[in-house]
Amino acid sequence: MIERESEVMVSKVLGYSQLADHVGIHGQRRLTEALNNDLLVWQKEYSTESSSKPTKSEYRETSNN
């Protein structure tokens, strides 16, 4: 069980690193704030074909309005 938790933590750290690389130094502060405030959701975009495979996955910041 501890091994699985470690794998999940490593996955989260790697995911954060990829997001931070994507948004750059200027977006990293907003990204960190959104993560800390639990304002991000995982969104999958599906192709228009009959396939249910996601074509693109990304995090998007949600609005509190």
PDB file of C-alpha atoms in Angstrom:
ATOM      1  CA  MET A   1       0.000   0.000   0.000  1.00  0.00           C
ATOM      2  CA  ILE A   2       2.823   2.429   0.793  1.00  0.00           C
ATOM      3  CA  GLU A   3       4.414   1.593  -2.559  1.00  0.00           C
ATOM      4  CA  ARG A   4       1.177   2.510  -4.374  1.00  0.00           C
ATOM      5  CA  GLU A   5       0.944   5.805  -2.471  1.00  0.00           C
ATOM      6  CA  SER A   6       4.538   6.564  -3.466  1.00  0.00           C
ATOM      7  CA  GLU A   7       3.701   5.886  -7.119  1.00  0.00           C
ATOM      8  CA  VAL A   8       0.725   8.234  -6.920  1.00  0.00           C
ATOM      9  CA  MET A   9       2.852  10.967  -5.333  1.00  0.00           C
ATOM     10  CA  VAL A  10       5.552  10.596  -8.000  1.00  0.00           C
ATOM     11  CA  SER A  11       2.868  10.768 -10.686  1.00  0.00           C
ATOM     12  CA  LYS A  12       1.466  13.977  -9.186  1.00  0.00           C
ATOM     13  CA  VAL A  13       4.912  15.571  -8.952  1.00  0.00           C
ATOM     14  CA  LEU A  14       5.707  14.670 -12.553  1.00  0.00           C
ATOM     15  CA  GLY A  15       2.321  15.982 -13.660  1.00  0.00           C
ATOM     16  CA  TYR A  16       2.927  19.256 -11.827  1.00  0.00           C
ATOM     17  CA  SER A  17       6.368  19.548 -13.418  1.00  0.00           C
ATOM     18  CA  GLN A  18       4.883  19.069 -16.885  1.00  0.00           C
ATOM     19  CA  LEU A  19       2.207  21.676 -16.181  1.00  0.00           C
ATOM     20  CA  ALA A  20       4.765  24.124 -14.791  1.00  0.00           C
ATOM     21  CA  ASP A  21       6.923  23.648 -17.891  1.00  0.00           C
ATOM     22  CA  HIS A  22       3.880  24.269 -20.081  1.00  0.00           C
ATOM     23  CA  VAL A  23       2.731  27.489 -18.390  1.00  0.00           C
ATOM     24  CA  GLY A  24       6.233  28.844 -17.909  1.00  0.00           C
ATOM     25  CA  ILE A  25       7.624  30.894 -15.072  1.00  0.00           C
ATOM     26  CA  HIS A  26       4.897  33.549 -15.304  1.00  0.00           C
ATOM     27  CA  GLY A  27       2.010  31.081 -15.110  1.00  0.00           C
ATOM     28  CA  GLN A  28       3.548  28.967 -12.376  1.00  0.00           C
ATOM     29  CA  ARG A  29       2.249  31.216  -9.578  1.00  0.00           C
ATOM     30  CA  ARG A  30      -1.348  31.043 -10.863  1.00  0.00           C
ATOM     31  CA  LEU A  31      -0.993  27.291 -11.349  1.00  0.00           C
ATOM     32  CA  THR A  32       0.246  26.818  -7.781  1.00  0.00           C
ATOM     33  CA  GLU A  33      -2.560  28.990  -6.396  1.00  0.00           C
ATOM     34  CA  ALA A  34      -5.158  27.059  -8.402  1.00  0.00           C
ATOM     35  CA  LEU A  35      -3.768  23.742  -7.168  1.00  0.00           C
ATOM     36  CA  ASN A  36      -3.734  24.939  -3.565  1.00  0.00           C
ATOM     37  CA  ASN A  37      -7.317  26.188  -3.839  1.00  0.00           C
ATOM     38  CA  ASP A  38      -8.481  23.004  -5.600  1.00  0.00           C
ATOM     39  CA  LEU A  39      -9.601  24.974  -8.662  1.00  0.00           C
ATOM     40  CA  LEU A  40      -8.307  22.633 -11.364  1.00  0.00           C
ATOM     41  CA  VAL A  41     -10.284  19.902 -13.063  1.00  0.00           C
ATOM     42  CA  TRP A  42      -9.098  17.205 -15.454  1.00  0.00           C
ATOM     43  CA  GLN A  43     -10.713  17.616 -18.849  1.00  0.00           C
ATOM     44  CA  LYS A  44     -10.545  15.165 -21.717  1.00  0.00           C
ATOM     45  CA  GLU A  45     -11.374  16.214 -25.247  1.00  0.00           C
ATOM     46  CA  TYR A  46     -12.687  13.430 -27.437  1.00  0.00           C
ATOM     47  CA  SER A  47     -12.377  13.219 -31.182  1.00  0.00           C
ATOM     48  CA  THR A  48     -15.494  13.497 -33.323  1.00  0.00           C
ATOM     49  CA  GLU A  49     -14.954   9.970 -34.609  1.00  0.00           C
ATOM     50  CA  SER A  50     -16.758   7.047 -33.017  1.00  0.00           C
ATOM     51  CA  SER A  51     -13.650   6.287 -30.981  1.00  0.00           C
ATOM     52  CA  SER A  52     -13.876   6.940 -27.258  1.00  0.00           C
ATOM     53  CA  LYS A  53     -10.126   7.526 -26.986  1.00  0.00           C
ATOM     54  CA  PRO A  54      -9.264  11.008 -25.777  1.00  0.00           C
ATOM     55  CA  THR A  55      -7.318  13.044 -28.300  1.00  0.00           C
ATOM     56  CA  LYS A  56      -6.051  15.600 -25.821  1.00  0.00           C
ATOM     57  CA  SER A  57      -6.081  15.870 -22.046  1.00  0.00           C
ATOM     58  CA  GLU A  58      -5.305  18.922 -20.003  1.00  0.00           C
ATOM     59  CA  TYR A  59      -5.968  20.743 -16.783  1.00  0.00           C
ATOM     60  CA  ARG A  60      -8.181  23.788 -16.880  1.00  0.00           C
ATOM     61  CA  GLU A  61      -8.702  26.351 -14.153  1.00  0.00           C
ATOM     62  CA  THR A  62     -12.292  26.526 -12.973  1.00  0.00           C
ATOM     63  CA  SER A  63     -14.137  29.651 -12.003  1.00  0.00           C
ATOM     64  CA  ASN A  64     -15.588  30.277  -8.552  1.00  0.00           C
ATOM     65  CA  ASN A  65     -18.319  32.550  -9.957  1.00  0.00           C
TER      66      ASN A  65
END
